[in-house]
Coordinates of C-alpha atoms in Angstrom, one line a residue:
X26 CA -179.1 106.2 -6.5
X27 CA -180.6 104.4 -3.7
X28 CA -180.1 100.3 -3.2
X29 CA -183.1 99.3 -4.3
X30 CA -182.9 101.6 -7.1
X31 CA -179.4 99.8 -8.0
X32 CA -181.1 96.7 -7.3
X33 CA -183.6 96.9 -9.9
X34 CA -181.1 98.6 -12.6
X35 CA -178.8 95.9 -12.2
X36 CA -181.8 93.1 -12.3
X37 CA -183.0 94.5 -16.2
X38 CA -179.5 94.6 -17.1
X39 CA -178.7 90.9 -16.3
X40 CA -182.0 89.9 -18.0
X41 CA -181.1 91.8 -21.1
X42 CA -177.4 90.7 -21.3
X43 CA -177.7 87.4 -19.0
X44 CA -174.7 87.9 -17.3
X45 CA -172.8 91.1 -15.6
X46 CA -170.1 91.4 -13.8
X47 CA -169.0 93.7 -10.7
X48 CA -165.8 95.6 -12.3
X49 CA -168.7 97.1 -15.2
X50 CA -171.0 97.7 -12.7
X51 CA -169.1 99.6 -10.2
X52 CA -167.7 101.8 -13.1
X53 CA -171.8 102.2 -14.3
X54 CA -173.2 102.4 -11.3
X55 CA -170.3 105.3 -9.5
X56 CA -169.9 102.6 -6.2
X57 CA -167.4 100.9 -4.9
X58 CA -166.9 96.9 -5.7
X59 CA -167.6 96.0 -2.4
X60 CA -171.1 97.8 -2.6
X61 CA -172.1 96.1 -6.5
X62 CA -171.2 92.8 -4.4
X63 CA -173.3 93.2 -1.6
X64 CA -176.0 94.4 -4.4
X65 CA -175.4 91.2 -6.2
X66 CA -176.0 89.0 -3.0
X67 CA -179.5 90.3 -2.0
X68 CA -180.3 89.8 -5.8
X69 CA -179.7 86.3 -5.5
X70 CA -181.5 85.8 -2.5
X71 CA -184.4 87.9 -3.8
X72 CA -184.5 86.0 -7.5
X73 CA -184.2 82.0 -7.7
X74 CA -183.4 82.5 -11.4
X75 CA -179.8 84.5 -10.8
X76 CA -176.7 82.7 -9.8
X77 CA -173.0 84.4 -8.3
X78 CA -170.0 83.5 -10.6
X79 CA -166.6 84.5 -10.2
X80 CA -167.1 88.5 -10.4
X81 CA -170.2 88.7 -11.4
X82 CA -173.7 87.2 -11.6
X83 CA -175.9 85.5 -13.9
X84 CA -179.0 83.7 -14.9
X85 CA -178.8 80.1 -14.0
X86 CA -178.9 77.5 -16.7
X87 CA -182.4 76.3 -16.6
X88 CA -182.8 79.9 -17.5
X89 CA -180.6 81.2 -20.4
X90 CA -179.7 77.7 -21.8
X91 CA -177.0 75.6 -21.3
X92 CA -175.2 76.0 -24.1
X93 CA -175.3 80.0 -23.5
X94 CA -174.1 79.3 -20.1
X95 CA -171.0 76.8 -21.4
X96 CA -169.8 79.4 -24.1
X97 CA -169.8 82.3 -21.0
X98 CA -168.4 80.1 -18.1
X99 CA -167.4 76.3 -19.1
X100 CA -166.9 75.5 -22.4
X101 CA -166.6 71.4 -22.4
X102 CA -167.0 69.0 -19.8
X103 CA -163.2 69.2 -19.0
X104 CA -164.1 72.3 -17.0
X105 CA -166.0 70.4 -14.4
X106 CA -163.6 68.2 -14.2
X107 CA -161.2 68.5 -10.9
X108 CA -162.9 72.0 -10.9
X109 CA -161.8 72.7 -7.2
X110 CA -158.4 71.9 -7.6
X111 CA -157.9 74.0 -10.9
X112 CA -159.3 76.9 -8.7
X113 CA -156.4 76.2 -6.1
X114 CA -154.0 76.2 -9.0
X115 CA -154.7 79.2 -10.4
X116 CA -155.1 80.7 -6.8
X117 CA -151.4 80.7 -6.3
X118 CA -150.5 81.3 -10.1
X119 CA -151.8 84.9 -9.3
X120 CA -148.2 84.7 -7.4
X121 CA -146.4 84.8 -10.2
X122 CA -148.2 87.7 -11.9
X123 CA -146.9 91.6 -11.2
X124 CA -147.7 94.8 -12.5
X125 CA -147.0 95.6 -16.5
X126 CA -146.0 91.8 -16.8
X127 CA -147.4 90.7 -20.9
X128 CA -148.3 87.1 -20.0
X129 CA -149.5 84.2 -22.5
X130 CA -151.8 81.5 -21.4
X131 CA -153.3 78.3 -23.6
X132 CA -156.7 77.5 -24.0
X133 CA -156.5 75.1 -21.2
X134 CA -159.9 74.9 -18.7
X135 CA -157.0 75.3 -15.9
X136 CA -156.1 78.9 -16.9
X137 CA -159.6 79.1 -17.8
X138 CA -159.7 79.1 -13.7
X139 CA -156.4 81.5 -14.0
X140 CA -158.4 83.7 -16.1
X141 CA -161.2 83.8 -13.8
X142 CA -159.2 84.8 -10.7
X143 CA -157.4 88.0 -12.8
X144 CA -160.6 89.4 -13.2
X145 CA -160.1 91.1 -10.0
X146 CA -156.6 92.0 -10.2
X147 CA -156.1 95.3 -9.9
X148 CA -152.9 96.4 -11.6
X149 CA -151.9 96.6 -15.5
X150 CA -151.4 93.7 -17.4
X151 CA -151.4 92.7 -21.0
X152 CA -152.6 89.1 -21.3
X153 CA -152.3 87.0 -24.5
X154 CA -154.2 83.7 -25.6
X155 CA -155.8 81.3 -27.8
X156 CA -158.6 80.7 -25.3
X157 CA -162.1 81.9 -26.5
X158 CA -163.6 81.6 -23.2
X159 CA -160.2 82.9 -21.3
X160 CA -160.2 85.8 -23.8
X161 CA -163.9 86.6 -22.7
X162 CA -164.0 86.5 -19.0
X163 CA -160.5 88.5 -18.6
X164 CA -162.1 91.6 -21.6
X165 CA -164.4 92.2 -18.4
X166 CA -161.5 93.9 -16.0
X167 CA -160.6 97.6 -17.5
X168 CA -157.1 96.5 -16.1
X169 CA -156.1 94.0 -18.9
X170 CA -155.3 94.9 -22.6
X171 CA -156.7 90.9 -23.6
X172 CA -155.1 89.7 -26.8
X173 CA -156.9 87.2 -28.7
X174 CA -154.5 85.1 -31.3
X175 CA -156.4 84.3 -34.7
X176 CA -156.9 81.5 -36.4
X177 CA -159.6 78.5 -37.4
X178 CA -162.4 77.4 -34.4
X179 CA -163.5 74.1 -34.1
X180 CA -166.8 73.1 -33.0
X181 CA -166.7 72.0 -29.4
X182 CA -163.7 73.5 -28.9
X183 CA -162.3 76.6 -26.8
X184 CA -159.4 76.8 -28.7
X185 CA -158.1 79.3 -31.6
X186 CA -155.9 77.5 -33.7
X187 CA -153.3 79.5 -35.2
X188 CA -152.7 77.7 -38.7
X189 CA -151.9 80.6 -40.1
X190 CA -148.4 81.4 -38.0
X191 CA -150.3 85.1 -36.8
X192 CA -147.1 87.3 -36.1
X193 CA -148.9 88.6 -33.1
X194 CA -146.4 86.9 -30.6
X195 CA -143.8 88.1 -33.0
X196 CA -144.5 91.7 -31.3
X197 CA -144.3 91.0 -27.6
X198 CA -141.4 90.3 -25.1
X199 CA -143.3 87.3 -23.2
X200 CA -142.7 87.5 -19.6
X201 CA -144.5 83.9 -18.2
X202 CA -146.0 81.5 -20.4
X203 CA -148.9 79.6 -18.1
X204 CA -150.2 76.8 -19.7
X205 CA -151.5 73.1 -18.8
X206 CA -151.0 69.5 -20.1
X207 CA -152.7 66.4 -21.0
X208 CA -150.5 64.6 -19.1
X209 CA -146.7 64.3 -17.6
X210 CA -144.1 61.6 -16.7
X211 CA -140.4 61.2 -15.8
X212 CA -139.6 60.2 -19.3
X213 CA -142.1 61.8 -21.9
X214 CA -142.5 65.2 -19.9
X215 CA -145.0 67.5 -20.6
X216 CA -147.3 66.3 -23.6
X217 CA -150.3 66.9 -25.0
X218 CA -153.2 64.7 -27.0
X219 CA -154.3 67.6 -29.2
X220 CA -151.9 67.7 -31.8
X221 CA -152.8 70.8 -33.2
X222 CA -151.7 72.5 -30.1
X223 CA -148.3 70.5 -29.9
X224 CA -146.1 73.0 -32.2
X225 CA -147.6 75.8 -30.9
X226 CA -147.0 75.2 -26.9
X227 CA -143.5 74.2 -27.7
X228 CA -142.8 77.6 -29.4
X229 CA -144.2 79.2 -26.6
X230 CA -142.1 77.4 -24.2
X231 CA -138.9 78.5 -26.2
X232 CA -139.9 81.7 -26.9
X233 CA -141.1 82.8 -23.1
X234 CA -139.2 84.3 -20.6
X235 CA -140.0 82.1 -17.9
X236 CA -143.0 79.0 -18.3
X237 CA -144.9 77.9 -15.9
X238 CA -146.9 74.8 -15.8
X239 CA -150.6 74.5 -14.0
X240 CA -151.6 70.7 -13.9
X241 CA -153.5 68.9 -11.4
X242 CA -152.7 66.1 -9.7
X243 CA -154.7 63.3 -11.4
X244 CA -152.6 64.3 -14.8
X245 CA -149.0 62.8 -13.0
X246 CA -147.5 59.7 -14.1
X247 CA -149.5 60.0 -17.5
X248 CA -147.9 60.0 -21.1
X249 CA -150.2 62.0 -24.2
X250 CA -150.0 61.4 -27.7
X251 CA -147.2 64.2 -28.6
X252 CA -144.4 65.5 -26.2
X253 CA -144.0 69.4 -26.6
X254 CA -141.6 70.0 -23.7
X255 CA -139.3 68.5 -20.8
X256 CA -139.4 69.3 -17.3
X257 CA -136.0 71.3 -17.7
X258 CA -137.4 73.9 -20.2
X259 CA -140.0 75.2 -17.3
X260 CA -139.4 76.8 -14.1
X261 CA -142.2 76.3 -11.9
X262 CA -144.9 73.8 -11.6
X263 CA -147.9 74.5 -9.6
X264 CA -150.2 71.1 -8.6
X265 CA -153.1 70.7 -6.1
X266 CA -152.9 69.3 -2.5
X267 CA -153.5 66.2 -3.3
X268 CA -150.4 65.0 -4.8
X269 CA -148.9 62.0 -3.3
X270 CA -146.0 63.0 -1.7
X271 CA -143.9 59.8 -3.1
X272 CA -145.2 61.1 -6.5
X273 CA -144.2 64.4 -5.7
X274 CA -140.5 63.4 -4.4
X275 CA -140.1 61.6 -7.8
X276 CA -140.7 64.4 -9.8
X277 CA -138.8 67.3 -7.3
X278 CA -135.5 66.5 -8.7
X279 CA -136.5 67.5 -12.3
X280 CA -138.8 70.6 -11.3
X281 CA -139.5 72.7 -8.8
X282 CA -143.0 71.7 -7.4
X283 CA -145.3 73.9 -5.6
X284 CA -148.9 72.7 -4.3
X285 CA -151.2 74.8 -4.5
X286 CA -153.5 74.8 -0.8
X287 CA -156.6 72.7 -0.4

């Protein structure tokens, strides 16, 4: 198939499903990523109504309708928020991720960004969550066996809320737990304002091999309603560059801290 041919194939096919991504066309297609990227890049220049995502493209807003775009991409407000730094985060939480590792990660708009950045990784994993959107995005690389835990959904909410105790996590050795937080001090640790969530991150904590926390910087020094962990009961936690560094010497003694680069 010549590149224009590919060109236009790929056009109908993002106006018919709004959004594609590279790891489906590549397979569809019978080229390499690199070439479906390269595809993807004249499209945009060629068409004012496409726009590149994270492994993939799409139709712009304006276009599909926000709300389409929010339930594909960003799913509240929170996702825009310190939206750079959460993509530093999760950056260098790829890290921590091997080969055959069954990993868990909350519905949190950080390893929303987490999730965004394992669409491209290339080796088996098995990834579990509570995230409607996280569950989405990572069901795109052929790589992952995606787990979605079941429960109640909330309106304006990217979170599955197991009320029902599901005994999916009952079946699976955990190997890292990723998750975010509300907020976290010195004395309340890592807590959370949506109570609903509260039980269920503190099981996962226990219940993990190793946790690892993804917050950004603006969420230091800053108690939530509910307190689901301390500092002791994780192993790693991954911030942004711009921590203060007397913020980050007060809370090195209780945690190892890693920043992620700007």
């Amino acid at each position: 198939m010549l590149a224009t041919e590919r060109e236009e194939f790929i056009r109908k096919l993002i106006l018919e499903k709004r959004v594609v991504y590279v790891n489906n066309l590549a397979d569809e297609l019978g080229v390499t990523r690199p070439t479906v990227r390269n595809d993807l890049d004249k499209l945009v220049k060629k068409h004012n109504d496409l726009t590149r995502i994270h492994g993939g493209i799409m139709l712009k807003e304006e276009i599909m309708g926000k709300d389409l775009t929010d339930g594909i991409t960003e799913y509240s407000e929170r996702a825009f928020v310190n939206k750079e730094e959460k993509k530093a985060i999760a950056k260098k939480a790829i890290e921590f991720v091997k080969k055959g590792d069954t990993i868990l990660l909350d519905s949190s708009s950080t390893c929303f960004e987490f999730a965004s950045e394992l669409v491209t990784f290339s080796e088996q994993l098995t990834v579990i969550t509570n995230g409607i959107s996280t569950g989405a995005i990572l069901k795109q690389n052929r790589h992952i066996n995606v787990l979605a835990i079941g429960g109640l959904l909330k309106a304006n909410s990217n979170t599955i809320y197991d009320e029902f105790f599901s005994p999916i996590l009952d079946n699976f050795n955990i190997d890292t737990y990723f998750f975010s937080a509300s907020g976290l001090s010195l004395d309340g640790g890592f807590s959370e304002n949506n109570l609903m969530e509260v039980k269920h991150k503190r099981t996962n904590v226990i219940n993990s091999k190793k946790s690892i926390a993804l917050v950004d910087s603006t969420k230091f020094n800053k108690d939530s309603s509910s307190t689901f962990c301390t500092f002791e009961e994780v192993d790693i936690l991954i911030t942004d560059a711009n921590l203060d560094k007397s913020i980050e010497q007060q809370f090195d003694s209780r945690i190892k801290i890693i920043k992620a680069d700007s």
